[in-house]
């Protein structure tokens, strides 16, 4: 806790005064262009890796960057996405998975989840990722399989997203674009899913 309090003191003393005008403007409302759905993992810091500012990103985080399907009971994720798209009118929705994701490791070794009924239950949203793996990836080493499953999970969650009628409508009306991303913690690089190529490619050269 001490580290956090010290950090907040530094923010109040050194950083807030420099951005006072920006924060005063933001205090009146927000108009983020992007909804960023990513994992709760502490190593993903969206404002750092994208160099975004307060007010830029509407962020929804949970273990495994999951988006439950429309048929599931409404929860925090569904409510957050609905609000972002229908009220804030975000233009872009990014689902971003990442390397070394614990949820994907759990998917690969579910026997480790004894005594974690909520995690086991949550994992059902990720399980369809297995269906995206081909024979080569299924027989590959652990790291390759982990990456393939993480990529696949991003596509699963984008598919889950499209199970919501208002999302399909927003996309068809050109109000919303969706993007599948993968963040590599080791290199700091982001990959994006290229629909035409059917694979993840670097976001920047
Ligand atoms: Zn994760």
Short mmCIF file of C-alpha atoms and ligand atoms in Angstrom, two decimals:
data_model
loop_
_atom_site.label_atom_id
_atom_site.label_comp_id
_atom_site.label_asym_id
_atom_site.label_seq_id
_atom_site.Cartn_x
_atom_site.Cartn_y
_atom_site.Cartn_z
CA UNK A 1 0.00 0.00 0.00
CA UNK A 2 2.81 2.40 0.85
CA UNK A 3 4.02 2.30 -2.74
CA UNK A 4 0.56 3.31 -3.95
CA UNK A 5 0.19 6.17 -1.48
CA UNK A 6 3.65 7.45 -2.33
CA UNK A 7 2.76 7.28 -5.99
CA UNK A 8 -0.45 9.22 -5.47
CA UNK A 9 1.42 11.92 -3.55
CA UNK A 10 3.83 12.25 -6.47
CA UNK A 11 0.90 12.43 -8.90
CA UNK A 12 -0.81 15.20 -6.91
CA UNK A 13 2.36 17.21 -6.47
CA UNK A 14 4.15 16.80 -9.79
CA UNK A 15 1.80 15.53 -12.50
CA UNK A 16 -1.69 16.81 -11.77
CA UNK A 17 -0.68 20.50 -11.78
CA UNK A 18 0.79 20.09 -15.29
CA UNK A 19 -2.45 18.62 -16.59
CA UNK A 20 -4.94 20.62 -14.59
CA UNK A 21 -6.73 21.95 -17.69
CA UNK A 22 -7.01 18.48 -19.21
CA UNK A 23 -8.51 17.06 -16.02
CA UNK A 24 -10.92 19.98 -15.63
CA UNK A 25 -12.18 19.34 -19.15
CA UNK A 26 -12.52 15.62 -18.46
CA UNK A 27 -14.40 16.30 -15.24
CA UNK A 28 -17.29 17.50 -17.40
CA UNK A 29 -17.60 14.27 -19.35
CA UNK A 30 -15.94 11.64 -21.46
CA UNK A 31 -16.01 10.82 -25.16
CA UNK A 32 -13.58 7.93 -25.65
CA UNK A 33 -13.27 6.64 -29.21
CA UNK A 34 -12.20 3.17 -28.23
CA UNK A 35 -13.37 0.38 -25.98
CA UNK A 36 -10.37 -1.75 -25.03
CA UNK A 37 -11.23 -5.22 -23.73
CA UNK A 38 -8.21 -6.91 -22.27
CA UNK A 39 -7.01 -9.28 -19.56
CA UNK A 40 -6.73 -8.26 -15.92
CA UNK A 41 -3.03 -9.21 -16.04
CA UNK A 42 -0.91 -6.57 -14.28
CA UNK A 43 1.67 -6.55 -17.05
CA UNK A 44 -0.66 -5.01 -19.60
CA UNK A 45 -0.79 -1.24 -19.15
CA UNK A 46 -2.91 0.03 -22.06
CA UNK A 47 -2.11 3.73 -21.58
CA UNK A 48 1.59 2.89 -21.58
CA UNK A 49 1.75 0.57 -24.58
CA UNK A 50 -0.58 2.77 -26.66
CA UNK A 51 0.59 6.09 -25.23
CA UNK A 52 -3.02 7.11 -24.61
CA UNK A 53 -4.20 9.79 -22.21
CA UNK A 54 -7.00 10.04 -19.65
CA UNK A 55 -10.26 10.10 -21.60
CA UNK A 56 -8.93 8.15 -24.59
CA UNK A 57 -9.75 4.55 -23.72
CA UNK A 58 -12.84 3.02 -22.15
CA UNK A 59 -11.39 -0.13 -20.64
CA UNK A 60 -13.04 -3.41 -19.70
CA UNK A 61 -10.74 -5.89 -18.02
CA UNK A 62 -11.25 -9.43 -16.79
CA UNK A 63 -9.36 -12.69 -16.60
CA UNK A 64 -8.82 -13.82 -20.19
CA UNK A 65 -10.37 -10.78 -21.96
CA UNK A 66 -13.65 -12.64 -22.09
CA UNK A 67 -16.91 -11.41 -23.62
CA UNK A 68 -19.80 -13.68 -22.63
CA UNK A 69 -22.30 -14.50 -25.37
CA UNK A 70 -25.70 -12.84 -25.54
CA UNK A 71 -27.33 -16.06 -24.33
CA UNK A 72 -25.42 -15.84 -21.03
CA UNK A 73 -26.87 -13.96 -18.04
CA UNK A 74 -26.05 -10.24 -18.17
CA UNK A 75 -22.96 -9.36 -16.16
CA UNK A 76 -20.38 -6.63 -15.75
CA UNK A 77 -18.74 -7.23 -19.10
CA UNK A 78 -21.98 -7.17 -21.10
CA UNK A 79 -23.15 -4.03 -19.28
CA UNK A 80 -19.83 -2.24 -19.83
CA UNK A 81 -19.78 -3.04 -23.55
CA UNK A 82 -23.42 -2.09 -24.03
CA UNK A 83 -22.87 1.26 -22.32
CA UNK A 84 -19.71 1.97 -24.32
CA UNK A 85 -21.31 1.22 -27.68
CA UNK A 86 -24.86 2.50 -27.18
CA UNK A 87 -24.31 5.47 -24.86
CA UNK A 88 -20.72 6.62 -25.36
CA UNK A 89 -20.76 5.68 -29.02
CA UNK A 90 -17.24 4.27 -29.20
CA UNK A 91 -16.12 3.80 -32.81
CA UNK A 92 -13.67 0.98 -32.17
CA UNK A 93 -13.77 -2.11 -30.00
CA UNK A 94 -10.47 -3.91 -29.48
CA UNK A 95 -10.16 -7.33 -27.87
CA UNK A 96 -6.55 -7.77 -26.77
CA UNK A 97 -5.09 -11.05 -25.55
CA UNK A 98 -1.50 -11.42 -24.41
CA UNK A 99 1.47 -13.74 -24.09
CA UNK A 100 1.88 -15.84 -20.93
CA UNK A 101 -1.83 -15.47 -20.11
CA UNK A 102 -2.75 -17.44 -16.98
CA UNK A 103 -6.26 -18.13 -18.26
CA UNK A 104 -4.88 -19.81 -21.36
CA UNK A 105 -2.44 -21.79 -19.18
CA UNK A 106 -5.45 -22.88 -17.10
CA UNK A 107 -7.24 -23.91 -20.30
CA UNK A 108 -4.25 -26.08 -21.16
CA UNK A 109 -4.08 -27.63 -17.67
CA UNK A 110 -7.56 -27.41 -16.09
CA UNK A 111 -6.61 -29.97 -13.41
CA UNK A 112 -4.77 -27.13 -11.65
CA UNK A 113 -8.04 -25.33 -11.02
CA UNK A 114 -9.27 -27.50 -8.15
CA UNK A 115 -10.93 -25.34 -5.49
CA UNK A 116 -11.52 -22.44 -7.90
CA UNK A 117 -15.16 -22.93 -8.92
CA UNK A 118 -15.55 -19.40 -10.26
CA UNK A 119 -12.49 -19.68 -12.48
CA UNK A 120 -13.65 -23.09 -13.73
CA UNK A 121 -17.04 -21.57 -14.55
CA UNK A 122 -15.44 -18.55 -16.29
CA UNK A 123 -13.22 -20.82 -18.37
CA UNK A 124 -16.25 -22.15 -20.27
CA UNK A 125 -16.19 -18.86 -22.21
CA UNK A 126 -12.64 -19.62 -23.39
CA UNK A 127 -12.98 -23.34 -24.16
CA UNK A 128 -14.20 -22.87 -27.77
CA UNK A 129 -10.65 -21.65 -28.53
CA UNK A 130 -9.60 -25.30 -28.86
CA UNK A 131 -11.77 -25.62 -31.98
CA UNK A 132 -9.64 -23.05 -33.81
CA UNK A 133 -6.44 -25.08 -33.47
CA UNK A 134 -5.28 -27.15 -36.40
CA UNK A 135 -3.46 -30.46 -36.17
CA UNK A 136 -0.01 -28.85 -36.46
CA UNK A 137 -0.68 -26.42 -33.61
CA UNK A 138 -2.27 -29.13 -31.46
CA UNK A 139 0.86 -31.23 -31.73
CA UNK A 140 3.27 -28.33 -31.27
CA UNK A 141 5.21 -27.42 -28.12
CA UNK A 142 3.65 -25.70 -25.14
CA UNK A 143 4.64 -22.14 -26.09
CA UNK A 144 3.36 -22.45 -29.67
CA UNK A 145 0.13 -23.98 -28.41
CA UNK A 146 -0.25 -21.22 -25.82
CA UNK A 147 0.19 -18.53 -28.48
CA UNK A 148 -2.19 -20.28 -30.87
CA UNK A 149 -4.82 -20.65 -28.15
CA UNK A 150 -4.44 -17.01 -27.10
CA UNK A 151 -4.87 -15.91 -30.71
CA UNK A 152 -7.87 -18.24 -30.99
CA UNK A 153 -9.38 -16.91 -27.79
CA UNK A 154 -9.35 -13.38 -29.20
CA UNK A 155 -11.34 -14.67 -32.19
CA UNK A 156 -13.71 -16.58 -29.90
CA UNK A 157 -14.42 -13.44 -27.90
CA UNK A 158 -14.99 -11.39 -31.07
CA UNK A 159 -17.42 -14.09 -32.16
CA UNK A 160 -19.12 -13.96 -28.75
CA UNK A 161 -19.33 -10.19 -29.15
CA UNK A 162 -21.19 -10.56 -32.44
CA UNK A 163 -23.78 -12.78 -30.75
CA UNK A 164 -25.21 -9.54 -29.32
CA UNK A 165 -27.79 -8.10 -31.71
CA UNK A 166 -27.01 -4.45 -30.99
CA UNK A 167 -23.34 -5.10 -31.82
CA UNK A 168 -24.22 -6.66 -35.19
CA UNK A 169 -26.43 -3.66 -35.85
CA UNK A 170 -23.73 -1.14 -34.88
CA UNK A 171 -21.24 -2.91 -37.18
CA UNK A 172 -23.67 -3.08 -40.11
CA UNK A 173 -24.51 0.61 -39.72
CA UNK A 174 -20.81 1.47 -39.79
CA UNK A 175 -20.88 2.87 -36.26
CA UNK A 176 -18.48 0.29 -34.87
CA UNK A 177 -15.32 -1.49 -36.01
CA UNK A 178 -13.95 -4.47 -34.13
CA UNK A 179 -10.30 -5.49 -33.88
CA UNK A 180 -8.49 -8.55 -32.54
CA UNK A 181 -5.10 -7.86 -30.98
CA UNK A 182 -2.36 -9.83 -29.25
CA UNK A 183 0.22 -8.19 -27.00
CA UNK A 184 3.62 -9.81 -26.48
CA UNK A 185 4.93 -8.90 -23.03
CA UNK A 186 8.51 -9.88 -23.87
CA UNK A 187 8.88 -7.73 -26.98
CA UNK A 188 6.24 -5.08 -26.24
CA UNK A 189 4.86 -5.64 -29.73
CA UNK A 190 1.20 -5.84 -30.71
CA UNK A 191 -0.18 -8.06 -33.44
CA UNK A 192 -3.57 -7.58 -35.08
CA UNK A 193 -5.81 -10.15 -36.71
CA UNK A 194 -5.93 -9.64 -40.46
CA UNK A 195 -9.30 -10.86 -41.73
CA UNK A 196 -8.14 -11.22 -45.35
CA UNK A 197 -5.00 -13.17 -44.45
CA UNK A 198 -6.73 -15.11 -41.69
CA UNK A 199 -3.84 -14.62 -39.28
CA UNK A 200 -2.26 -12.24 -36.80
CA UNK A 201 0.28 -9.81 -38.24
CA UNK A 202 2.35 -6.99 -36.67
CA UNK A 203 0.33 -3.84 -35.95
CA UNK A 204 3.36 -1.74 -36.91
CA UNK A 205 6.46 -2.65 -38.95
ZN1 LIG B 1 -4.19 -12.94 -19.14
#
